[in-house]
mmCIF file of C-alpha atoms in Angstrom:
data_model
loop_
_atom_site.group_PDB
_atom_site.id
_atom_site.type_symbol
_atom_site.label_atom_id
_atom_site.label_comp_id
_atom_site.label_asym_id
_atom_site.label_seq_id
_atom_site.Cartn_x
_atom_site.Cartn_y
_atom_site.Cartn_z
ATOM 1 C CA MET A 1 -0.360 0.309 0.060
ATOM 2 C CA SER A 2 1.346 3.447 -1.034
ATOM 3 C CA ASP A 3 1.717 6.506 1.801
ATOM 4 C CA ARG A 4 -0.337 8.747 -0.007
ATOM 5 C CA SER A 5 -2.880 5.328 0.097
ATOM 6 C CA SER A 6 -1.789 4.098 3.863
ATOM 7 C CA THR A 7 -2.833 7.671 5.016
ATOM 8 C CA ALA A 8 -6.067 8.018 3.208
ATOM 9 C CA THR A 9 -6.890 4.257 4.898
ATOM 10 C CA ARG A 10 -6.444 5.981 8.595
ATOM 11 C CA LEU A 11 -8.364 8.959 7.926
ATOM 12 C CA GLN A 12 -11.411 6.892 6.470
ATOM 13 C CA MET A 13 -11.276 4.476 9.964
ATOM 14 C CA ALA A 14 -10.746 7.706 12.067
ATOM 15 C CA ILE A 15 -14.153 9.150 10.488
ATOM 16 C CA LEU A 16 -15.816 6.129 11.152
ATOM 17 C CA ARG A 17 -14.999 5.887 14.461
ATOM 18 C CA SER A 18 -16.515 9.463 15.045
ATOM 19 C CA VAL A 19 -19.395 8.423 13.410
ATOM 20 C CA SER A 20 -20.108 5.190 14.443
ATOM 21 C CA ARG A 21 -18.650 3.335 16.978
ATOM 22 C CA SER A 22 -20.016 0.056 16.564
ATOM 23 C CA PHE A 23 -19.151 -0.646 13.027
ATOM 24 C CA TYR A 24 -15.938 1.182 13.796
ATOM 25 C CA LEU A 25 -15.320 -1.722 16.336
ATOM 26 C CA SER A 26 -16.843 -4.103 14.513
ATOM 27 C CA ILE A 27 -14.664 -3.279 11.325
ATOM 28 C CA ARG A 28 -11.800 -4.292 12.730
ATOM 29 C CA PHE A 29 -12.003 -7.644 13.505
ATOM 30 C CA LEU A 30 -12.355 -8.149 9.563
ATOM 31 C CA PRO A 31 -9.045 -9.128 7.127
ATOM 32 C CA VAL A 32 -7.381 -6.859 6.232
ATOM 33 C CA ARG A 33 -8.408 -6.904 2.630
ATOM 34 C CA LEU A 34 -11.821 -6.830 3.535
ATOM 35 C CA ARG A 35 -11.280 -3.566 5.606
ATOM 36 C CA GLN A 36 -10.951 -0.330 2.847
ATOM 37 C CA PRO A 37 -14.090 -2.185 0.676
ATOM 38 C CA VAL A 38 -16.630 -2.079 3.484
ATOM 39 C CA ALA A 39 -15.438 0.773 5.228
ATOM 40 C CA LEU A 40 -15.795 2.103 2.083
ATOM 41 C CA ALA A 41 -19.134 1.430 0.986
ATOM 42 C CA TYR A 42 -19.765 2.587 4.145
ATOM 43 C CA LEU A 43 -18.739 5.861 4.815
ATOM 44 C CA LEU A 44 -20.402 6.373 1.457
ATOM 45 C CA ALA A 45 -24.225 5.070 2.442
ATOM 46 C CA ARG A 46 -23.276 7.637 5.278
ATOM 47 C CA THR A 47 -22.423 10.565 3.557
ATOM 48 C CA THR A 48 -25.760 10.104 0.903
ATOM 49 C CA ASP A 49 -27.553 9.434 4.395
ATOM 50 C CA THR A 50 -26.302 12.786 5.523
ATOM 51 C CA VAL A 51 -27.473 14.203 1.778
ATOM 52 C CA ALA A 52 -30.845 13.129 2.176
ATOM 53 C CA ASP A 53 -31.503 13.777 6.099
ATOM 54 C CA THR A 54 -30.134 17.890 5.961
ATOM 55 C CA ALA A 55 -33.504 19.159 6.490
ATOM 56 C CA ARG A 56 -32.218 22.993 5.876
ATOM 57 C CA ILE A 57 -32.640 22.395 2.893
ATOM 58 C CA SER A 58 -36.106 21.156 0.508
ATOM 59 C CA ARG A 59 -36.349 17.379 -0.756
ATOM 60 C CA PRO A 60 -36.404 18.690 -3.977
ATOM 61 C CA PHE A 61 -33.365 20.509 -3.860
ATOM 62 C CA ARG A 62 -32.116 17.024 -0.931
ATOM 63 C CA ARG A 63 -33.324 14.658 -4.372
ATOM 64 C CA GLU A 64 -31.683 16.772 -7.157
ATOM 65 C CA THR A 65 -27.917 16.598 -4.636
ATOM 66 C CA LEU A 66 -28.060 12.762 -4.404
ATOM 67 C CA GLN A 67 -28.424 12.419 -8.040
ATOM 68 C CA THR A 68 -25.603 14.178 -8.241
ATOM 69 C CA LEU A 69 -24.071 12.581 -5.362
ATOM 70 C CA SER A 70 -24.546 9.132 -7.368
ATOM 71 C CA LYS A 71 -23.271 10.164 -10.170
ATOM 72 C CA ALA A 72 -20.466 10.575 -8.529
ATOM 73 C CA ILE A 73 -20.351 7.538 -6.722
ATOM 74 C CA GLN A 74 -20.792 5.933 -10.452
ATOM 75 C CA GLY A 75 -18.008 7.767 -12.008
ATOM 76 C CA LYS A 76 -20.062 10.155 -13.846
ATOM 77 C CA ALA A 77 -19.930 13.550 -12.048
ATOM 78 C CA SER A 78 -17.334 15.642 -13.339
ATOM 79 C CA GLN A 79 -14.416 16.989 -10.859
ATOM 80 C CA GLY A 80 -16.353 20.352 -10.351
ATOM 81 C CA ALA A 81 -19.921 19.311 -9.360
ATOM 82 C CA VAL A 82 -17.958 16.747 -6.731
ATOM 83 C CA VAL A 83 -15.980 20.596 -5.541
ATOM 84 C CA ASP A 84 -19.746 21.838 -5.942
ATOM 85 C CA LEU A 85 -21.663 19.408 -3.616
ATOM 86 C CA VAL A 86 -18.968 19.417 -0.786
ATOM 87 C CA ALA A 87 -19.091 23.040 -0.550
ATOM 88 C CA SER A 88 -23.227 23.502 -0.334
ATOM 89 C CA PHE A 89 -23.502 20.321 1.748
ATOM 90 C CA ALA A 90 -20.551 20.661 4.562
ATOM 91 C CA PRO A 91 -21.228 24.149 6.016
ATOM 92 C CA LEU A 92 -25.082 23.144 6.723
ATOM 93 C CA GLN A 93 -24.367 19.924 8.951
ATOM 94 C CA GLU A 94 -24.869 20.500 12.146
ATOM 95 C CA HIS A 95 -22.433 17.786 13.849
ATOM 96 C CA GLU A 96 -18.558 18.108 12.846
ATOM 97 C CA ALA A 97 -18.309 14.628 12.256
ATOM 98 C CA GLU A 98 -20.709 14.387 9.873
ATOM 99 C CA ARG A 99 -19.406 17.983 8.280
ATOM 100 C CA THR A 100 -15.970 16.389 8.450
ATOM 101 C CA LEU A 101 -17.968 12.904 6.614
ATOM 102 C CA VAL A 102 -19.067 15.093 3.867
ATOM 103 C CA GLU A 103 -15.998 17.266 3.265
ATOM 104 C CA LEU A 104 -14.303 13.396 2.641
ATOM 105 C CA LEU A 105 -16.035 12.686 -0.065
ATOM 106 C CA PRO A 106 -13.803 13.492 -2.560
ATOM 107 C CA ASN A 107 -10.668 11.745 -0.733
ATOM 108 C CA CYS A 108 -13.616 8.882 -0.508
ATOM 109 C CA LEU A 109 -14.129 8.440 -4.394
ATOM 110 C CA GLU A 110 -10.728 8.597 -4.918
ATOM 111 C CA CYS A 111 -9.866 5.870 -2.717
ATOM 112 C CA LEU A 112 -12.902 4.315 -4.697
ATOM 113 C CA GLY A 113 -11.313 4.256 -7.821
ATOM 114 C CA ARG A 114 -8.493 2.074 -6.494
ATOM 115 C CA LEU A 115 -10.229 -0.252 -5.452
ATOM 116 C CA GLU A 116 -9.878 -3.722 -7.172
ATOM 117 C CA THR A 117 -12.516 -3.764 -10.105
ATOM 118 C CA SER A 118 -14.496 -6.406 -8.789
ATOM 119 C CA ASP A 119 -14.746 -4.580 -5.123
ATOM 120 C CA CYS A 120 -14.864 -1.019 -7.142
ATOM 121 C CA LEU A 121 -18.494 -2.661 -9.296
ATOM 122 C CA ASP A 122 -20.386 -4.297 -6.148
ATOM 123 C CA VAL A 123 -19.274 -0.776 -3.958
ATOM 124 C CA ARG A 124 -21.225 1.137 -6.782
ATOM 125 C CA ALA A 125 -23.477 -1.703 -7.114
ATOM 126 C CA VAL A 126 -24.776 -1.985 -3.495
ATOM 127 C CA LEU A 127 -24.490 2.369 -3.514
ATOM 128 C CA GLU A 128 -27.179 3.096 -6.260
ATOM 129 C CA LYS A 129 -29.754 0.511 -4.554
ATOM 130 C CA ILE A 130 -28.700 2.653 -1.012
ATOM 131 C CA THR A 131 -29.538 5.731 -3.221
ATOM 132 C CA GLN A 132 -32.395 4.851 -5.022
ATOM 133 C CA GLY A 133 -33.877 4.034 -1.315
ATOM 134 C CA GLN A 134 -33.485 7.111 -0.707
ATOM 135 C CA MET A 135 -34.532 8.875 -3.232
ATOM 136 C CA LEU A 136 -37.900 6.871 -2.632
ATOM 137 C CA ASP A 137 -37.862 8.254 0.806
ATOM 138 C CA LEU A 138 -37.664 11.610 -0.354
ATOM 139 C CA GLN A 139 -40.131 11.181 -2.859
ATOM 140 C CA ARG A 140 -42.859 9.517 -1.068
ATOM 141 C CA PHE A 141 -42.884 11.558 2.209
ATOM 142 C CA SER A 142 -43.679 14.792 1.780
ATOM 143 C CA GLU A 143 -42.653 18.101 3.867
ATOM 144 C CA THR A 144 -45.839 19.353 4.740
ATOM 145 C CA ALA A 145 -47.561 18.798 8.316
ATOM 146 C CA GLU A 146 -49.807 15.686 6.945
ATOM 147 C CA ILE A 147 -48.315 11.969 8.424
ATOM 148 C CA THR A 148 -47.901 10.523 5.236
ATOM 149 C CA ALA A 149 -47.981 6.565 5.330
ATOM 150 C CA LEU A 150 -46.107 3.615 3.177
ATOM 151 C CA PRO A 151 -49.452 2.077 0.629
ATOM 152 C CA THR A 152 -48.370 -1.578 1.390
ATOM 153 C CA ALA A 153 -46.024 -4.107 3.377
ATOM 154 C CA ALA A 154 -44.717 -4.677 -0.840
ATOM 155 C CA ASP A 155 -43.627 -1.071 -0.385
ATOM 156 C CA LEU A 156 -41.995 -1.455 3.054
ATOM 157 C CA ASP A 157 -39.783 -4.695 2.279
ATOM 158 C CA GLU A 158 -38.790 -2.519 -1.009
ATOM 159 C CA TYR A 159 -37.813 -0.126 1.213
ATOM 160 C CA THR A 160 -35.997 -2.463 3.785
ATOM 161 C CA PHE A 161 -34.001 -4.309 1.229
ATOM 162 C CA LEU A 162 -32.752 -1.261 -0.959
ATOM 163 C CA VAL A 163 -31.336 0.512 1.928
ATOM 164 C CA ALA A 164 -30.253 -2.357 3.542
ATOM 165 C CA GLY A 165 -31.060 -6.071 2.471
ATOM 166 C CA SER A 166 -28.458 -4.972 -0.580
ATOM 167 C CA VAL A 167 -25.648 -4.481 1.862
ATOM 168 C CA GLY A 168 -26.227 -8.361 3.419
ATOM 169 C CA GLU A 169 -25.368 -9.327 -0.624
ATOM 170 C CA PHE A 170 -23.064 -7.045 -0.839
ATOM 171 C CA TRP A 171 -20.913 -8.373 2.767
ATOM 172 C CA THR A 172 -21.213 -11.930 1.226
ATOM 173 C CA ARG A 173 -20.182 -11.433 -2.258
ATOM 174 C CA LEU A 174 -17.055 -9.517 -0.487
ATOM 175 C CA CYS A 175 -16.433 -12.233 2.169
ATOM 176 C CA PHE A 176 -16.794 -15.388 -0.443
ATOM 177 C CA ARG A 177 -14.220 -13.608 -2.600
ATOM 178 C CA TYR A 178 -11.331 -13.042 0.014
ATOM 179 C CA ILE A 179 -12.238 -16.052 2.767
ATOM 180 C CA ARG A 180 -11.305 -18.830 2.173
ATOM 181 C CA ASN A 181 -14.275 -21.532 3.115
ATOM 182 C CA PHE A 182 -16.013 -18.420 4.461
ATOM 183 C CA ALA A 183 -19.101 -20.529 5.558
ATOM 184 C CA ALA A 184 -20.688 -23.898 5.715
ATOM 185 C CA LEU A 185 -23.890 -23.046 3.190
ATOM 186 C CA PRO A 186 -23.470 -22.500 -0.563
ATOM 187 C CA GLU A 187 -23.350 -19.124 -1.733
ATOM 188 C CA ASN A 188 -27.138 -18.048 -2.721
ATOM 189 C CA GLU A 189 -28.078 -19.223 0.668
ATOM 190 C CA MET A 190 -25.494 -17.127 2.222
ATOM 191 C CA LEU A 191 -26.662 -14.056 -0.144
ATOM 192 C CA THR A 192 -30.565 -15.315 1.078
ATOM 193 C CA LEU A 193 -29.733 -14.855 4.530
ATOM 194 C CA GLY A 194 -28.145 -11.459 4.636
ATOM 195 C CA LYS A 195 -30.415 -10.162 2.654
ATOM 196 C CA SER A 196 -33.142 -11.269 5.266
ATOM 197 C CA TYR A 197 -30.940 -10.256 8.194
ATOM 198 C CA GLY A 198 -29.958 -6.862 6.600
ATOM 199 C CA MET A 199 -34.007 -6.165 6.212
ATOM 200 C CA GLY A 200 -34.684 -7.381 10.235
ATOM 201 C CA LEU A 201 -31.804 -5.159 10.991
ATOM 202 C CA GLN A 202 -33.767 -1.990 9.335
ATOM 203 C CA LEU A 203 -37.032 -3.112 10.516
ATOM 204 C CA VAL A 204 -35.267 -2.697 13.689
ATOM 205 C CA ASN A 205 -34.579 0.775 13.045
ATOM 206 C CA ILE A 206 -37.714 1.552 11.883
ATOM 207 C CA LEU A 207 -39.268 0.016 14.873
ATOM 208 C CA ARG A 208 -37.323 1.931 17.063
ATOM 209 C CA ASP A 209 -37.284 5.341 15.858
ATOM 210 C CA ALA A 210 -41.434 4.843 15.118
ATOM 211 C CA GLY A 211 -42.910 7.322 17.428
ATOM 212 C CA ALA A 212 -40.292 10.686 16.169
ATOM 213 C CA ASP A 213 -41.411 9.391 12.409
ATOM 214 C CA LEU A 214 -44.484 9.771 12.885
ATOM 215 C CA ARG A 215 -43.936 13.118 14.900
ATOM 216 C CA ALA A 216 -41.814 14.104 11.344
ATOM 217 C CA GLY A 217 -44.850 13.092 9.355
ATOM 218 C CA ARG A 218 -43.373 9.526 8.245
ATOM 219 C CA CYS A 219 -45.181 6.493 8.792
ATOM 220 C CA TYR A 220 -43.216 3.553 6.859
ATOM 221 C CA PHE A 221 -46.240 0.761 8.513
ATOM 222 C CA PRO A 222 -48.110 0.148 5.435
ATOM 223 C CA GLU A 223 -51.290 2.111 4.847
ATOM 224 C CA GLU A 224 -53.620 -0.784 4.439
ATOM 225 C CA GLU A 225 -52.730 -2.723 7.417
ATOM 226 C CA LEU A 226 -53.593 0.731 9.146
ATOM 227 C CA ILE A 227 -57.219 0.729 7.400
ATOM 228 C CA SER A 228 -57.768 -2.910 8.333
ATOM 229 C CA VAL A 229 -58.139 -1.640 11.873
ATOM 230 C CA GLY A 230 -59.881 1.439 11.558
ATOM 231 C CA LEU A 231 -56.850 3.901 11.544
ATOM 232 C CA SER A 232 -55.461 6.973 9.788
ATOM 233 C CA PRO A 233 -51.866 7.624 10.026
ATOM 234 C CA ALA A 234 -52.293 10.656 11.879
ATOM 235 C CA GLN A 235 -54.573 8.635 14.244
ATOM 236 C CA VAL A 236 -51.410 6.703 15.135
ATOM 237 C CA LEU A 237 -50.012 8.462 17.977
ATOM 238 C CA SER A 238 -53.314 9.270 19.685
ATOM 239 C CA GLU A 239 -53.994 5.708 19.758
ATOM 240 C CA PRO A 240 -50.823 3.543 20.222
ATOM 241 C CA GLU A 241 -53.357 1.090 21.730
ATOM 242 C CA ARG A 242 -55.036 0.198 19.443
ATOM 243 C CA PHE A 243 -52.173 -0.152 16.275
ATOM 244 C CA GLN A 244 -50.284 -2.481 18.687
ATOM 245 C CA PRO A 245 -51.193 -5.585 16.670
ATOM 246 C CA ILE A 246 -49.575 -4.134 13.953
ATOM 247 C CA TYR A 247 -46.791 -2.328 15.687
ATOM 248 C CA GLN A 248 -46.228 -5.757 17.336
ATOM 249 C CA SER A 249 -46.921 -8.375 13.772
ATOM 250 C CA TRP A 250 -43.436 -6.061 12.484
ATOM 251 C CA ILE A 251 -41.663 -6.923 15.733
ATOM 252 C CA THR A 252 -42.195 -10.740 14.841
ATOM 253 C CA LYS A 253 -40.939 -10.018 11.275
ATOM 254 C CA ALA A 254 -38.214 -8.264 12.545
ATOM 255 C CA GLU A 255 -37.387 -11.151 15.032
ATOM 256 C CA GLY A 256 -37.586 -13.777 11.484
ATOM 257 C CA GLY A 257 -34.573 -11.273 10.532
ATOM 258 C CA LEU A 258 -32.754 -11.646 13.398
ATOM 259 C CA GLU A 259 -32.754 -15.225 12.997
ATOM 260 C CA SER A 260 -31.465 -15.040 9.331
ATOM 261 C CA GLY A 261 -28.547 -13.691 11.099
ATOM 262 C CA MET A 262 -27.913 -16.088 13.508
ATOM 263 C CA GLN A 263 -27.826 -18.729 11.097
ATOM 264 C CA TYR A 264 -25.806 -16.424 8.990
ATOM 265 C CA SER A 265 -23.153 -16.133 11.264
ATOM 266 C CA CYS A 266 -23.115 -19.781 12.791
ATOM 267 C CA ALA A 267 -22.241 -21.040 9.255
ATOM 268 C CA ILE A 268 -18.898 -18.296 8.532
ATOM 269 C CA GLY A 269 -16.236 -20.294 9.289
ATOM 270 C CA ASN A 270 -13.791 -17.322 10.470
ATOM 271 C CA ARG A 271 -13.994 -16.384 13.669
ATOM 272 C CA ARG A 272 -13.207 -12.921 13.376
ATOM 273 C CA VAL A 273 -15.652 -12.200 10.766
ATOM 274 C CA ARG A 274 -18.254 -14.289 12.502
ATOM 275 C CA ALA A 275 -17.821 -12.029 15.767
ATOM 276 C CA ALA A 276 -18.275 -9.047 13.300
ATOM 277 C CA THR A 277 -21.276 -10.627 11.755
ATOM 278 C CA VAL A 278 -23.149 -11.197 14.912
ATOM 279 C CA LEU A 279 -23.334 -8.857 17.201
ATOM 280 C CA PRO A 280 -25.742 -6.601 15.715
ATOM 281 C CA ALA A 281 -28.349 -9.875 15.528
ATOM 282 C CA LEU A 282 -27.558 -9.643 19.320
ATOM 283 C CA LEU A 283 -27.927 -5.951 19.852
ATOM 284 C CA GLY A 284 -30.788 -5.824 17.444
ATOM 285 C CA ALA A 285 -32.879 -9.111 19.368
ATOM 286 C CA ARG A 286 -32.211 -6.735 22.540
ATOM 287 C CA THR A 287 -33.447 -3.654 21.392
ATOM 288 C CA LEU A 288 -37.059 -5.641 20.195
ATOM 289 C CA ALA A 289 -37.259 -6.876 23.501
ATOM 290 C CA LEU A 290 -37.311 -3.817 24.805
ATOM 291 C CA LEU A 291 -39.605 -2.345 22.459
ATOM 292 C CA ARG A 292 -42.459 -5.809 23.184
ATOM 293 C CA ASP A 293 -41.688 -4.608 26.739
ATOM 294 C CA ALA A 294 -42.752 -0.742 26.032
ATOM 295 C CA GLY A 295 -45.167 -1.706 24.951
ATOM 296 C CA ALA A 296 -47.738 1.052 24.198
ATOM 297 C CA THR A 297 -45.064 3.721 24.940
ATOM 298 C CA ALA A 298 -42.401 2.977 22.372
ATOM 299 C CA LEU A 299 -44.048 5.759 20.760
ATOM 300 C CA ASP A 300 -43.374 8.168 23.277
ATOM 301 C CA ARG A 301 -40.175 7.571 24.417
ATOM 302 C CA GLN A 302 -36.578 6.092 22.880
ATOM 303 C CA VAL A 303 -36.274 2.645 23.505
ATOM 304 C CA LYS A 304 -32.203 1.936 23.631
ATOM 305 C CA VAL A 305 -30.073 -0.684 25.008
ATOM 306 C CA SER A 306 -28.195 0.853 27.109
ATOM 307 C CA ARG A 307 -24.456 0.851 27.600
ATOM 308 C CA LYS A 308 -25.201 -0.242 31.247
ATOM 309 C CA GLU A 309 -26.913 -2.908 30.748
ATOM 310 C CA ASP A 310 -24.650 -6.177 31.669
ATOM 311 C CA SER A 311 -25.112 -8.530 29.547
ATOM 312 C CA VAL A 312 -25.108 -6.274 26.367
ATOM 313 C CA ARG A 313 -20.996 -5.189 28.019
ATOM 314 C CA SER A 314 -20.302 -8.367 28.918
ATOM 315 C CA THR A 315 -20.839 -9.142 24.927
ATOM 316 C CA SER A 316 -18.917 -6.655 23.401
ATOM 317 C CA GLU A 317 -16.063 -7.250 25.694
ATOM 318 C CA SER A 318 -16.209 -10.361 24.938
ATOM 319 C CA LEU A 319 -16.211 -10.018 21.543
ATOM 320 C CA THR A 320 -13.580 -7.928 21.501
ATOM 321 C CA GLN A 321 -11.112 -8.985 23.087
ATOM 322 C CA ARG A 322 -11.188 -12.464 22.159
ATOM 323 C CA SER A 323 -11.649 -11.974 18.557
ATOM 324 C CA ALA A 324 -9.070 -9.236 19.176
ATOM 325 C CA ARG A 325 -6.939 -12.529 19.937
ATOM 326 C CA ASP A 326 -8.436 -15.140 17.788
ATOM 327 C CA ASP A 327 -8.913 -16.972 20.048
ATOM 328 C CA CYS A 328 -12.866 -17.359 19.885
ATOM 329 C CA SER A 329 -13.402 -21.242 19.713
ATOM 330 C CA GLY A 330 -15.493 -20.984 22.661
ATOM 331 C CA LEU A 331 -18.681 -18.574 20.675
ATOM 332 C CA ASN A 332 -21.971 -19.667 21.532
ATOM 333 C CA GLU A 333 -23.691 -17.332 20.043
ATOM 334 C CA GLU A 334 -27.114 -19.283 19.939
ATOM 335 C CA ARG A 335 -27.194 -19.117 24.130
ATOM 336 C CA TRP A 336 -26.090 -14.975 23.633
ATOM 337 C CA PHE A 337 -29.099 -14.962 21.259
ATOM 338 C CA LEU A 338 -31.750 -16.470 23.544
ATOM 339 C CA THR A 339 -30.385 -14.267 26.411
ATOM 340 C CA ALA A 340 -30.664 -11.076 24.303
ATOM 341 C CA ARG A 341 -34.116 -11.792 23.101
ATOM 342 C CA GLN A 342 -34.940 -12.440 27.306
ATOM 343 C CA ARG A 343 -37.901 -10.046 28.116
ATOM 344 C CA PRO A 344 -35.796 -7.217 30.637
ATOM 345 C CA VAL A 345 -35.128 -7.812 34.110
ATOM 346 C CA PRO A 346 -37.843 -6.154 36.839
ATOM 347 C CA ALA A 347 -35.896 -4.080 39.045
ATOM 348 C CA GLY A 348 -33.343 -4.966 41.692
ATOM 349 C CA ARG A 349 -33.356 -8.206 39.815
ATOM 350 C CA PRO A 350 -29.378 -8.604 38.162
ATOM 351 C CA ALA A 351 -29.610 -9.059 34.257
ATOM 352 C CA PRO A 352 -28.860 -12.456 32.855
ATOM 353 C CA VAL A 353 -25.356 -12.234 31.411
ATOM 354 C CA MET A 354 -23.986 -13.739 27.871
ATOM 355 C CA SER A 355 -21.185 -15.196 28.298
ATOM 356 C CA TYR A 356 -18.494 -18.277 26.495
ATOM 357 C CA LYS A 357 -19.326 -21.831 27.188
ATOM 358 C CA LYS A 358 -16.607 -22.965 29.795
#
């Protein structure tokens, strides 16, 4: 690796750590040849997401800028267009990490062009799907005060595939390319499981953020399902109990996606990659358990896994420490997953700890 490339990679990893510490910790488990394409894809996806979420400008202008950014990632935009994009969007970011992320765009695009051809094509393919999903989001939800819902369950499935299921497929292709005997299952089965896993993780995000999204005018839950229980999108926040059957059914669907993630992770032979892959499923399962326990109140408060929770802290620390040493023969992902899915423990009682099988 050249000094210039090495410097660029270190800069990307520093930014990655500032925008997502959990992903940064996971990516350190990966073999070296996997790190740069995965890190680049993540940083570019976060950049497109930052553009899509910049609320200080209109949705039409965000869509136009996303189109320009997508062309730049596909190698079809001029350098001047990229410079203009950075100059116009970086100052609009309220958080320093996101501002730096946008400013890093030319660096990321340069590194993308230096990847192995197959890796570059895969990064561009997954980013094309992700930006398509983000564009749909901007088109479907208006800037008016009225709450808009996705019409059908198929629309929600399409969205979760584009922004997350496609990432599971991307990850799988790279791993089969660079890791000898990557999985005990054939590639086509792992692609299917990876797609389902990614979609499940995105559903966890949607379920966790449902209240905030509704207050911002976005309802990802299908209007056809709301109609079936006599609700309009505008009534969900005021009548959360009537909404619960729909909400709980999507929790169940998300759990199915995470179960696919466990099947996927347990089929992986490389212990470092296995550790990096399984952690989102464990955190997602714990989040869903908290959301189930919260019931109708999940729409009124932020529900998330606390870093102080013994089970999560124990798992994260164990994965980090053992994977860093390549000493993961004691991994017991199935037991962790079942523990993560347990309902929260009443106050005053010790929480179950996810640990290695002795």
